[in-house]
Amino acid sequence: MKSTRRTHRHAPLIALTTCAALTLAACGVGGGPDDPGGGEAADPSAPIRAAWWGEDNQNQALDEAISAFTEAGGPAVSVEPQPWDGYWDKLATQVAGRDIPDVVMQAASQLPTYAGRDALLDLSEVDLDLSGLDEGIRDFGSIGDQTFGVVAATNATGFVTNADLLGELGIAAPEGEWTWDDLVAFANEVRTGSGGEAWGVQDGSGDMILFILYVRDSGREFYNDDGTINATADDLRNWFQLWADMRESGAIPPAEATAEASGNLPGSPLATGRAAASFAWTQDYVALQSVTDSALDIGLPPYNAENPSLWINAASLWSISAWSQNPQGSADLIDHLVNDPEAIETLGVSLGIPPTAAAREQLVDVVSDQERPAVEYMDLVAANSRPLNRLWPDGFADSRTLFGQLAESVAFGQMTIDEAVDAFFADAEG
């Protein structure tokens, strides 16, 4: 197995969020379910509306790429960019009026809801070729035997380490196959080697994504196929205990320090040099470069080659309205945005890391030194991951919030581990 770590020394920050670069081809015209266009035939020249959430740099890149699509002979496109706040309220209102844009950006947590409202076209109707996608995300937008979204942007969790600090201490970062017990040993080695001046890793006890990795490390899935929870009370009890033991030994920050740094990237223990490591999404790894002078590496979280726990996450997906009067044109627009070399160059990584090896290969030599390790890391993830068995079920966001609250209560001694476990499963199974 090749090296599981990527390194970068600080450089000027260029924004990296979600990405819409992938390889697919679209051909043929498919109508929506039950002829949602009101009995009218699809019109390949009909104007298209496209909506997404984004910041100014993302909007500008998409505007330029979409303009090129129309100039190359595609139908006219009116764009409806929105900030994240307010995006879903507006989309819900549009669904009620059967008036959502032809091409619409979706989130994995929201896709089942909109598909369940019959608002999205089954993409098998437009014969999209998804073979260029990383294998782990080809079916990410599928629900049952229907496909309602194509991954437009990817991210993944990584183990980020301060290479300078570890070099000073003479401690190697874990790589290759390693376990959660190895994490404990690593964190304690940093504490001991620094004479108690540095913590080994930031407290990840309240990160439900990490707990999902912990469960999947055994080869099991966190959720059953029907959306019920498959993790056990013993899993969560062991998880909280693992972090409690490190907190007691001084291998991770005390609860007060963790709470103080919450939501404050520049003030985080990793950024300030007080911790040697942290778990972070790829886009957060890039953001960390701007707030520290240290060299940062990114590598796989605890990794079991027999049962890889990591998955490629869909940061966003492209869907087509079930009521679109121009599904072929909508598919052509998506194909242009994600497959056309000039569009890929225009978008760069302004939207995120592409979900195909071909697009990443095109961009890896033109992105900044700061972004390159994250792009390369996604190739590593693609080769060492296992797809999720299903999209997040309804209520996932609330469960994730509760999980963090319970972990904090345990850390502050306001709840016992058993009380927190009981509370989580009472909610999850209620």
Tab-separated table of C-alpha atoms in Angstrom:
chain	number	residue	atom	x	y	z
A	1	MET	CA	0.000	0.000	0.000
A	2	LYS	CA	1.338	3.416	-0.903
A	3	SER	CA	1.928	6.109	1.708
A	4	THR	CA	-1.235	7.183	3.469
A	5	ARG	CA	-0.082	10.693	4.260
A	6	ARG	CA	0.029	13.919	2.284
A	7	THR	CA	1.999	16.980	3.428
A	8	HIS	CA	1.728	20.707	2.880
A	9	ARG	CA	3.578	23.715	4.194
A	10	HIS	CA	1.520	26.847	4.629
A	11	ALA	CA	0.689	28.900	1.548
A	12	PRO	CA	-1.952	31.551	0.746
A	13	LEU	CA	-5.445	30.160	1.229
A	14	ILE	CA	-7.674	29.560	-1.763
A	15	ALA	CA	-11.228	28.596	-0.854
A	16	LEU	CA	-12.138	24.931	-1.183
A	17	THR	CA	-15.685	23.871	-0.456
A	18	THR	CA	-17.797	21.601	-2.659
A	19	CYS	CA	-17.017	20.482	-6.202
A	20	ALA	CA	-18.957	19.631	-9.338
A	21	ALA	CA	-16.316	17.987	-11.526
A	22	LEU	CA	-16.965	14.406	-12.634
A	23	THR	CA	-17.003	12.342	-15.767
A	24	LEU	CA	-20.349	11.296	-17.193
A	25	ALA	CA	-22.113	11.440	-20.523
A	26	ALA	CA	-25.767	12.219	-21.125
A	27	CYS	CA	-27.853	11.241	-24.115
A	28	GLY	CA	-31.493	10.603	-24.902
A	29	VAL	CA	-34.594	12.246	-23.541
A	30	GLY	CA	-36.566	10.896	-20.610
A	31	GLY	CA	-39.813	12.176	-19.224
A	32	GLY	CA	-40.506	12.550	-15.538
A	33	PRO	CA	-42.775	10.153	-13.634
A	34	ASP	CA	-46.398	10.150	-14.769
A	35	ASP	CA	-45.532	12.729	-17.459
A	36	PRO	CA	-44.966	15.524	-14.918
A	37	GLY	CA	-44.749	18.100	-17.670
A	38	GLY	CA	-48.529	18.175	-17.853
A	39	GLY	CA	-48.776	16.155	-21.051
A	40	GLU	CA	-46.472	18.394	-23.091
A	41	ALA	CA	-43.609	16.833	-25.011
A	42	ALA	CA	-40.083	17.555	-23.801
A	43	ASP	CA	-38.531	20.453	-25.707
A	44	PRO	CA	-34.744	20.129	-26.210
A	45	SER	CA	-34.483	23.866	-26.867
A	46	ALA	CA	-36.549	24.990	-23.876
A	47	PRO	CA	-34.747	27.348	-21.477
A	48	ILE	CA	-33.326	25.800	-18.320
A	49	ARG	CA	-33.229	27.055	-14.750
A	50	ALA	CA	-30.343	26.002	-12.511
A	51	ALA	CA	-30.082	26.477	-8.748
A	52	TRP	CA	-27.344	25.866	-6.215
A	53	TRP	CA	-26.036	27.183	-2.919
A	54	GLY	CA	-22.674	28.904	-2.892
A	55	GLU	CA	-20.422	31.828	-2.108
A	56	ASP	CA	-19.350	34.563	-4.525
A	57	ASN	CA	-16.341	32.685	-5.908
A	58	GLN	CA	-18.431	29.578	-6.548
A	59	ASN	CA	-21.226	31.574	-8.177
A	60	GLN	CA	-18.761	33.324	-10.459
A	61	ALA	CA	-17.155	30.058	-11.565
A	62	LEU	CA	-20.500	28.407	-12.265
A	63	ASP	CA	-21.801	31.465	-14.123
A	64	GLU	CA	-18.763	31.355	-16.413
A	65	ALA	CA	-19.034	27.617	-17.042
A	66	ILE	CA	-22.787	27.820	-17.700
A	67	SER	CA	-22.362	30.749	-20.100
A	68	ALA	CA	-19.886	28.663	-22.085
A	69	PHE	CA	-22.486	25.876	-22.281
A	70	THR	CA	-25.040	28.179	-23.898
A	71	GLU	CA	-22.441	29.759	-26.199
A	72	ALA	CA	-21.509	26.274	-27.419
A	73	GLY	CA	-25.085	25.698	-28.616
A	74	GLY	CA	-26.854	24.586	-25.462
A	75	PRO	CA	-30.189	26.033	-24.385
A	76	ALA	CA	-30.374	29.309	-22.515
A	77	VAL	CA	-29.915	28.942	-18.763
A	78	SER	CA	-31.172	31.247	-16.030
A	79	VAL	CA	-29.272	30.832	-12.774
A	80	GLU	CA	-30.649	31.034	-9.250
A	81	PRO	CA	-27.726	30.929	-6.799
A	82	GLN	CA	-28.581	31.151	-3.123
A	83	PRO	CA	-26.659	31.196	0.153
A	84	TRP	CA	-27.044	28.035	2.219
A	85	ASP	CA	-29.261	29.899	4.669
A	86	GLY	CA	-32.631	30.126	2.975
A	87	TYR	CA	-31.848	27.685	0.171
A	88	TRP	CA	-33.945	24.847	1.523
A	89	ASP	CA	-36.884	27.033	2.559
A	90	LYS	CA	-37.100	28.396	-0.974
A	91	LEU	CA	-36.760	24.944	-2.528
A	92	ALA	CA	-39.531	23.555	-0.315
A	93	THR	CA	-41.828	26.370	-1.433
A	94	GLN	CA	-40.981	25.674	-5.067
A	95	VAL	CA	-41.742	21.977	-4.630
A	96	ALA	CA	-45.157	22.833	-3.230
A	97	GLY	CA	-45.814	24.784	-6.428
A	98	ARG	CA	-44.238	22.098	-8.672
A	99	ASP	CA	-41.831	24.790	-9.830
A	100	ILE	CA	-38.321	23.762	-8.810
A	101	PRO	CA	-35.451	24.601	-11.204
A	102	ASP	CA	-34.603	22.057	-13.896
A	103	VAL	CA	-31.124	21.450	-12.478
A	104	VAL	CA	-30.908	21.651	-8.715
A	105	MET	CA	-28.106	21.054	-6.241
A	106	GLN	CA	-28.981	18.571	-3.508
A	107	ALA	CA	-27.434	17.464	-0.217
A	108	ALA	CA	-27.220	13.804	0.739
A	109	SER	CA	-29.237	14.474	3.892
A	110	GLN	CA	-32.045	16.109	1.884
A	111	LEU	CA	-32.157	13.932	-1.229
A	112	PRO	CA	-34.447	11.214	0.216
A	113	THR	CA	-36.968	13.846	1.304
A	114	TYR	CA	-37.255	15.448	-2.132
A	115	ALA	CA	-37.229	12.104	-3.923
A	116	GLY	CA	-40.011	10.989	-1.582
A	117	ARG	CA	-42.061	14.009	-2.651
A	118	ASP	CA	-41.745	12.889	-6.297
A	119	ALA	CA	-39.930	16.138	-7.050
A	120	LEU	CA	-36.843	14.592	-8.665
A	121	LEU	CA	-36.419	12.736	-11.931
A	122	ASP	CA	-35.148	9.163	-11.901
A	123	LEU	CA	-31.885	9.745	-13.742
A	124	SER	CA	-32.100	6.392	-15.479
A	125	GLU	CA	-34.624	8.176	-17.691
A	126	VAL	CA	-31.830	10.247	-19.243
A	127	ASP	CA	-29.269	7.444	-19.620
A	128	LEU	CA	-26.436	9.078	-17.704
A	129	ASP	CA	-23.160	7.180	-17.822
A	130	LEU	CA	-21.721	7.150	-14.292
A	131	SER	CA	-18.803	4.839	-15.040
A	132	GLY	CA	-16.257	7.627	-14.658
A	133	LEU	CA	-17.191	8.231	-11.043
A	134	ASP	CA	-15.121	6.778	-8.239
A	135	GLU	CA	-16.565	3.341	-7.595
A	136	GLY	CA	-17.517	4.213	-4.032
A	137	ILE	CA	-19.943	6.953	-5.061
A	138	ARG	CA	-21.576	5.703	-8.253
A	139	ASP	CA	-24.698	4.708	-6.342
A	140	PHE	CA	-24.569	7.437	-3.702
A	141	GLY	CA	-27.651	9.157	-5.135
A	142	SER	CA	-29.656	5.950	-5.444
A	143	ILE	CA	-32.700	5.065	-3.387
A	144	GLY	CA	-33.854	1.525	-3.965
A	145	ASP	CA	-33.566	0.831	-7.689
A	146	GLN	CA	-33.859	4.486	-8.710
A	147	THR	CA	-31.186	7.164	-8.996
A	148	PHE	CA	-32.079	10.742	-8.106
A	149	GLY	CA	-28.699	12.416	-7.799
A	150	VAL	CA	-25.187	12.329	-9.216
A	151	VAL	CA	-22.355	13.253	-6.888
A	152	ALA	CA	-21.069	16.698	-7.784
A	153	ALA	CA	-18.554	17.180	-4.991
A	154	THR	CA	-16.720	14.945	-2.564
A	155	ASN	CA	-15.040	15.168	0.794
A	156	ALA	CA	-13.729	12.696	3.332
A	157	THR	CA	-12.480	12.559	6.889
A	158	GLY	CA	-8.725	12.540	7.372
A	159	PHE	CA	-6.262	12.291	10.259
A	160	VAL	CA	-4.404	15.617	10.217
A	161	THR	CA	-1.074	15.858	12.028
A	162	ASN	CA	1.389	18.637	12.812
A	163	ALA	CA	4.490	17.341	11.045
A	164	ASP	CA	6.761	19.959	12.612
A	165	LEU	CA	5.710	19.142	16.170
A	166	LEU	CA	6.000	15.403	15.623
A	167	GLY	CA	9.424	15.926	14.053
A	168	GLU	CA	10.614	17.830	17.105
A	169	LEU	CA	9.363	15.020	19.342
A	170	GLY	CA	10.763	12.251	17.141
A	171	ILE	CA	7.345	10.619	16.878
A	172	ALA	CA	5.983	9.117	13.654
A	173	ALA	CA	2.378	9.660	12.638
A	174	PRO	CA	0.355	6.457	12.216
A	175	GLU	CA	-0.006	5.241	8.639
A	176	GLY	CA	-0.854	2.079	6.770
A	177	GLU	CA	-3.068	-0.230	8.807
A	178	TRP	CA	-3.675	1.055	12.316
A	179	THR	CA	-6.353	0.846	14.999
A	180	TRP	CA	-8.185	3.009	17.506
A	181	ASP	CA	-5.985	1.457	20.189
A	182	ASP	CA	-3.016	2.719	18.171
A	183	LEU	CA	-4.571	6.187	18.349
A	184	VAL	CA	-4.579	5.960	22.138
A	185	ALA	CA	-0.939	4.849	22.151
A	186	PHE	CA	0.029	7.663	19.767
A	187	ALA	CA	-1.754	10.314	21.827
A	188	ASN	CA	-0.138	9.151	25.047
A	189	GLU	CA	3.285	9.035	23.368
A	190	VAL	CA	2.896	12.693	22.374
A	191	ARG	CA	1.829	13.637	25.900
A	192	THR	CA	4.814	11.840	27.408
A	193	GLY	CA	7.310	12.948	24.781
A	194	SER	CA	6.336	16.604	25.160
A	195	GLY	CA	6.527	16.492	28.939
A	196	GLY	CA	2.802	17.223	29.090
A	197	GLU	CA	3.158	20.386	26.978
A	198	ALA	CA	1.150	19.007	24.046
A	199	TRP	CA	-1.941	16.867	23.697
A	200	GLY	CA	-1.800	13.936	21.329
A	201	VAL	CA	-5.072	14.604	19.532
A	202	GLN	CA	-8.073	16.872	19.812
A	203	ASP	CA	-11.136	15.401	21.534
A	204	GLY	CA	-13.248	13.640	18.904
A	205	SER	CA	-15.683	11.950	21.270
A	206	GLY	CA	-18.592	14.136	20.147
A	207	ASP	CA	-18.092	13.636	16.421
A	208	MET	CA	-20.716	11.151	15.286
A	209	ILE	CA	-18.944	10.724	11.941
A	210	LEU	CA	-15.916	9.362	13.806
A	211	PHE	CA	-18.157	7.040	15.808
A	212	ILE	CA	-19.604	5.747	12.534
A	213	LEU	CA	-16.042	5.029	11.368
A	214	TYR	CA	-15.405	3.235	14.662
A	215	VAL	CA	-18.435	0.968	14.150
A	216	ARG	CA	-17.709	0.316	10.474
A	217	ASP	CA	-14.154	-0.722	11.387
A	218	SER	CA	-15.692	-4.030	12.523
A	219	GLY	CA	-17.197	-4.631	9.080
A	220	ARG	CA	-20.695	-3.713	10.194
A	221	GLU	CA	-22.809	-0.802	8.971
A	222	PHE	CA	-23.930	1.937	11.344
A	223	TYR	CA	-27.473	1.872	9.938
A	224	ASN	CA	-29.434	-1.091	8.671
A	225	ASP	CA	-30.707	-0.900	5.112
A	226	ASP	CA	-34.121	0.154	6.424
A	227	GLY	CA	-32.630	3.122	8.275
A	228	THR	CA	-32.822	1.700	11.788
A	229	ILE	CA	-29.675	1.916	13.867
A	230	ASN	CA	-27.362	-1.097	13.744
A	231	ALA	CA	-24.711	0.167	16.169
A	232	THR	CA	-25.081	-1.178	19.692
A	233	ALA	CA	-25.076	0.317	23.157
A	234	ASP	CA	-21.788	-1.477	23.813
A	235	ASP	CA	-20.278	0.214	20.754
A	236	LEU	CA	-21.131	3.643	22.126
A	237	ARG	CA	-20.125	2.748	25.667
A	238	ASN	CA	-16.706	1.626	24.446
A	239	TRP	CA	-16.399	4.751	22.298
A	240	PHE	CA	-17.066	7.173	25.136
A	241	GLN	CA	-14.760	5.178	27.425
A	242	LEU	CA	-11.896	5.308	24.920
A	243	TRP	CA	-11.994	9.107	24.939
A	244	ALA	CA	-12.632	9.334	28.683
A	245	ASP	CA	-9.479	7.326	29.344
A	246	MET	CA	-7.430	9.650	27.118
A	247	ARG	CA	-8.961	12.677	28.800
A	248	GLU	CA	-8.016	11.323	32.212
A	249	SER	CA	-4.431	10.596	31.134
A	250	GLY	CA	-3.992	14.052	29.615
A	251	ALA	CA	-3.607	12.683	26.094
A	252	ILE	CA	-6.477	14.886	24.868
A	253	PRO	CA	-7.560	18.362	26.028
A	254	PRO	CA	-9.781	18.751	29.091
A	255	ALA	CA	-13.456	19.479	28.493
A	256	GLU	CA	-13.022	23.200	29.142
A	257	ALA	CA	-10.335	23.576	26.461
A	258	THR	CA	-12.378	21.609	23.937
A	259	ALA	CA	-15.491	23.704	24.575
A	260	GLU	CA	-13.531	26.954	24.340
A	261	ALA	CA	-12.112	26.025	20.933
A	262	SER	CA	-15.418	24.759	19.506
A	263	GLY	CA	-16.164	26.480	16.203
A	264	ASN	CA	-12.909	28.444	16.406
A	265	LEU	CA	-10.523	27.004	13.830
A	266	PRO	CA	-7.676	29.477	14.468
A	267	GLY	CA	-7.972	28.796	18.192
A	268	SER	CA	-8.114	25.025	17.887
A	269	PRO	CA	-5.420	23.023	19.694
A	270	LEU	CA	-4.022	21.756	16.384
A	271	ALA	CA	-3.794	25.245	14.863
A	272	THR	CA	-2.135	26.699	17.968
A	273	GLY	CA	0.382	23.866	18.265
A	274	ARG	CA	-1.067	22.531	21.515
A	275	ALA	CA	-2.195	19.263	19.900
A	276	ALA	CA	-0.300	17.054	17.484
A	277	ALA	CA	-3.333	15.813	15.581
A	278	SER	CA	-7.016	16.134	14.824
A	279	PHE	CA	-9.618	14.477	12.646
A	280	ALA	CA	-10.947	16.831	9.963
A	281	TRP	CA	-12.828	16.924	6.672
A	282	THR	CA	-10.678	17.579	3.617
A	283	GLN	CA	-11.972	21.138	3.217
A	284	ASP	CA	-11.135	21.855	6.859
A	285	TYR	CA	-7.623	20.532	6.280
A	286	VAL	CA	-7.200	23.137	3.562
A	287	ALA	CA	-8.615	25.875	5.798
A	288	LEU	CA	-6.226	24.915	8.600
A	289	GLN	CA	-3.298	25.815	6.342
A	290	SER	CA	-4.172	29.507	6.611
A	291	VAL	CA	-4.145	29.603	10.399
A	292	THR	CA	-0.909	27.799	11.242
A	293	ASP	CA	2.742	28.176	10.273
A	294	SER	CA	3.353	24.449	10.748
A	295	ALA	CA	3.523	21.782	8.060
A	296	LEU	CA	0.400	19.638	8.164
A	297	ASP	CA	-0.009	16.076	6.926
A	298	ILE	CA	-3.278	14.349	6.102
A	299	GLY	CA	-3.663	10.571	6.147
A	300	LEU	CA	-6.231	7.857	6.644
A	301	PRO	CA	-8.044	7.532	9.980
A	302	PRO	CA	-7.620	4.155	11.716
A	303	TYR	CA	-7.584	1.792	8.775
A	304	ASN	CA	-8.498	-1.874	8.466
A	305	ALA	CA	-7.683	-3.197	4.990
A	306	GLU	CA	-10.131	-6.091	5.398
A	307	ASN	CA	-13.002	-3.803	6.439
A	308	PRO	CA	-12.258	-0.222	5.372
A	309	SER	CA	-14.374	2.096	7.496
A	310	LEU	CA	-13.860	5.272	5.488
A	311	TRP	CA	-16.226	6.270	2.708
A	312	ILE	CA	-16.166	8.961	0.032
A	313	ASN	CA	-18.728	11.493	1.146
A	314	ALA	CA	-20.965	13.381	-1.252
A	315	ALA	CA	-20.718	17.033	-0.309
A	316	SER	CA	-23.339	17.826	-2.940
A	317	LEU	CA	-25.209	16.204	-5.809
A	318	TRP	CA	-26.870	17.348	-9.020
A	319	SER	CA	-30.519	16.393	-9.581
A	320	ILE	CA	-33.095	17.110	-12.299
A	321	SER	CA	-36.635	18.284	-11.624
A	322	ALA	CA	-39.342	15.696	-12.189
A	323	TRP	CA	-41.332	18.482	-13.868
A	324	SER	CA	-38.582	19.672	-16.205
A	325	GLN	CA	-39.744	20.477	-19.739
A	326	ASN	CA	-36.198	19.883	-20.962
A	327	PRO	CA	-34.690	16.878	-19.171
A	328	GLN	CA	-32.252	16.262	-22.040
A	329	GLY	CA	-31.014	19.834	-21.941
A	330	SER	CA	-30.733	19.576	-18.162
A	331	ALA	CA	-28.658	16.416	-18.483
A	332	ASP	CA	-26.509	18.102	-21.126
A	333	LEU	CA	-25.875	21.007	-18.757
A	334	ILE	CA	-24.794	18.673	-15.972
A	335	ASP	CA	-22.585	16.790	-18.411
A	336	HIS	CA	-20.962	20.055	-19.492
A	337	LEU	CA	-20.330	21.206	-15.948
A	338	VAL	CA	-18.782	17.964	-14.843
A	339	ASN	CA	-17.163	16.526	-17.958
A	340	ASP	CA	-16.097	19.305	-20.300
A	341	PRO	CA	-12.345	19.963	-19.857
A	342	GLU	CA	-12.768	23.721	-20.145
A	343	ALA	CA	-15.566	23.673	-17.564
A	344	ILE	CA	-13.422	21.590	-15.222
A	345	GLU	CA	-10.621	24.118	-15.597
A	346	THR	CA	-13.033	27.011	-15.027
A	347	LEU	CA	-14.480	25.466	-11.885
A	348	GLY	CA	-11.135	24.194	-10.622
A	349	VAL	CA	-11.613	23.322	-6.973
A	350	SER	CA	-13.796	26.325	-6.243
A	351	LEU	CA	-16.655	23.912	-5.576
A	352	GLY	CA	-14.623	21.129	-4.000
A	353	ILE	CA	-12.674	18.005	-4.886
A	354	PRO	CA	-13.796	16.237	-8.087
A	355	PRO	CA	-15.311	12.757	-7.724
A	356	THR	CA	-13.376	11.243	-10.639
A	357	ALA	CA	-9.744	10.316	-10.998
A	358	ALA	CA	-9.657	11.885	-14.471
A	359	ALA	CA	-10.738	15.310	-13.244
A	360	ARG	CA	-8.360	15.182	-10.289
A	361	GLU	CA	-5.511	14.271	-12.628
A	362	GLN	CA	-6.376	17.274	-14.787
A	363	LEU	CA	-6.356	19.635	-11.812
A	364	VAL	CA	-3.603	18.296	-9.546
A	365	ASP	CA	-0.833	20.223	-11.291
A	366	VAL	CA	-2.740	23.511	-11.462
A	367	VAL	CA	-4.189	23.804	-7.962
A	368	SER	CA	-2.309	25.619	-5.223
A	369	ASP	CA	0.293	23.917	-3.061
A	370	GLN	CA	-2.202	24.283	-0.249
A	371	GLU	CA	-4.968	22.413	-2.065
A	372	ARG	CA	-2.879	19.697	-3.723
A	373	PRO	CA	-2.558	17.369	-0.685
A	374	ALA	CA	-6.352	17.308	-0.312
A	375	VAL	CA	-6.818	16.468	-4.002
A	376	GLU	CA	-4.205	13.706	-3.766
A	377	TYR	CA	-5.723	12.443	-0.527
A	378	MET	CA	-9.039	11.820	-2.281
A	379	ASP	CA	-7.245	9.437	-4.653
A	380	LEU	CA	-6.001	7.605	-1.564
A	381	VAL	CA	-9.509	7.495	-0.103
A	382	ALA	CA	-10.943	6.192	-3.371
A	383	ALA	CA	-8.541	3.241	-3.227
A	384	ASN	CA	-9.016	2.517	0.492
A	385	SER	CA	-12.678	3.006	1.301
A	386	ARG	CA	-16.009	1.189	1.473
A	387	PRO	CA	-19.280	2.698	0.250
A	388	LEU	CA	-22.056	3.372	2.722
A	389	ASN	CA	-24.927	0.921	2.462
A	390	ARG	CA	-27.530	3.723	2.347
A	391	LEU	CA	-28.069	7.472	2.516
A	392	TRP	CA	-28.545	9.047	5.940
A	393	PRO	CA	-32.064	8.387	7.260
A	394	ASP	CA	-34.514	11.085	8.295
A	395	GLY	CA	-33.493	12.578	11.618
A	396	PHE	CA	-29.761	12.054	11.078
A	397	ALA	CA	-28.924	15.726	11.579
A	398	ASP	CA	-30.804	15.796	14.888
A	399	SER	CA	-29.096	12.588	16.029
A	400	ARG	CA	-25.730	14.087	15.190
A	401	THR	CA	-26.469	17.201	17.237
A	402	LEU	CA	-27.654	15.139	20.200
A	403	PHE	CA	-24.553	12.959	19.976
A	404	GLY	CA	-22.291	15.971	20.380
A	405	GLN	CA	-24.321	17.305	23.294
A	406	LEU	CA	-24.194	13.984	25.129
A	407	ALA	CA	-20.440	13.631	24.597
A	408	GLU	CA	-19.907	17.111	26.027
A	409	SER	CA	-22.042	16.257	29.060
A	410	VAL	CA	-19.911	13.170	29.659
A	411	ALA	CA	-16.701	15.172	29.289
A	412	PHE	CA	-17.859	17.739	31.861
A	413	GLY	CA	-19.020	15.031	34.270
A	414	GLN	CA	-22.653	16.079	33.969
A	415	MET	CA	-23.704	12.598	32.810
A	416	THR	CA	-22.256	9.148	33.235
A	417	ILE	CA	-21.334	7.183	30.148
A	418	ASP	CA	-24.229	4.797	30.758
A	419	GLU	CA	-26.681	7.692	31.045
A	420	ALA	CA	-25.442	9.188	27.789
A	421	VAL	CA	-25.655	5.841	26.002
A	422	ASP	CA	-29.211	5.293	27.233
A	423	ALA	CA	-30.235	8.787	26.140
A	424	PHE	CA	-28.799	8.377	22.658
A	425	PHE	CA	-30.455	5.038	21.986
A	426	ALA	CA	-33.760	6.148	23.482
A	427	ASP	CA	-33.790	8.892	20.865
A	428	ALA	CA	-32.449	6.744	18.011
A	429	GLU	CA	-34.914	3.929	18.608
A	430	GLY	CA	-37.836	6.100	19.702
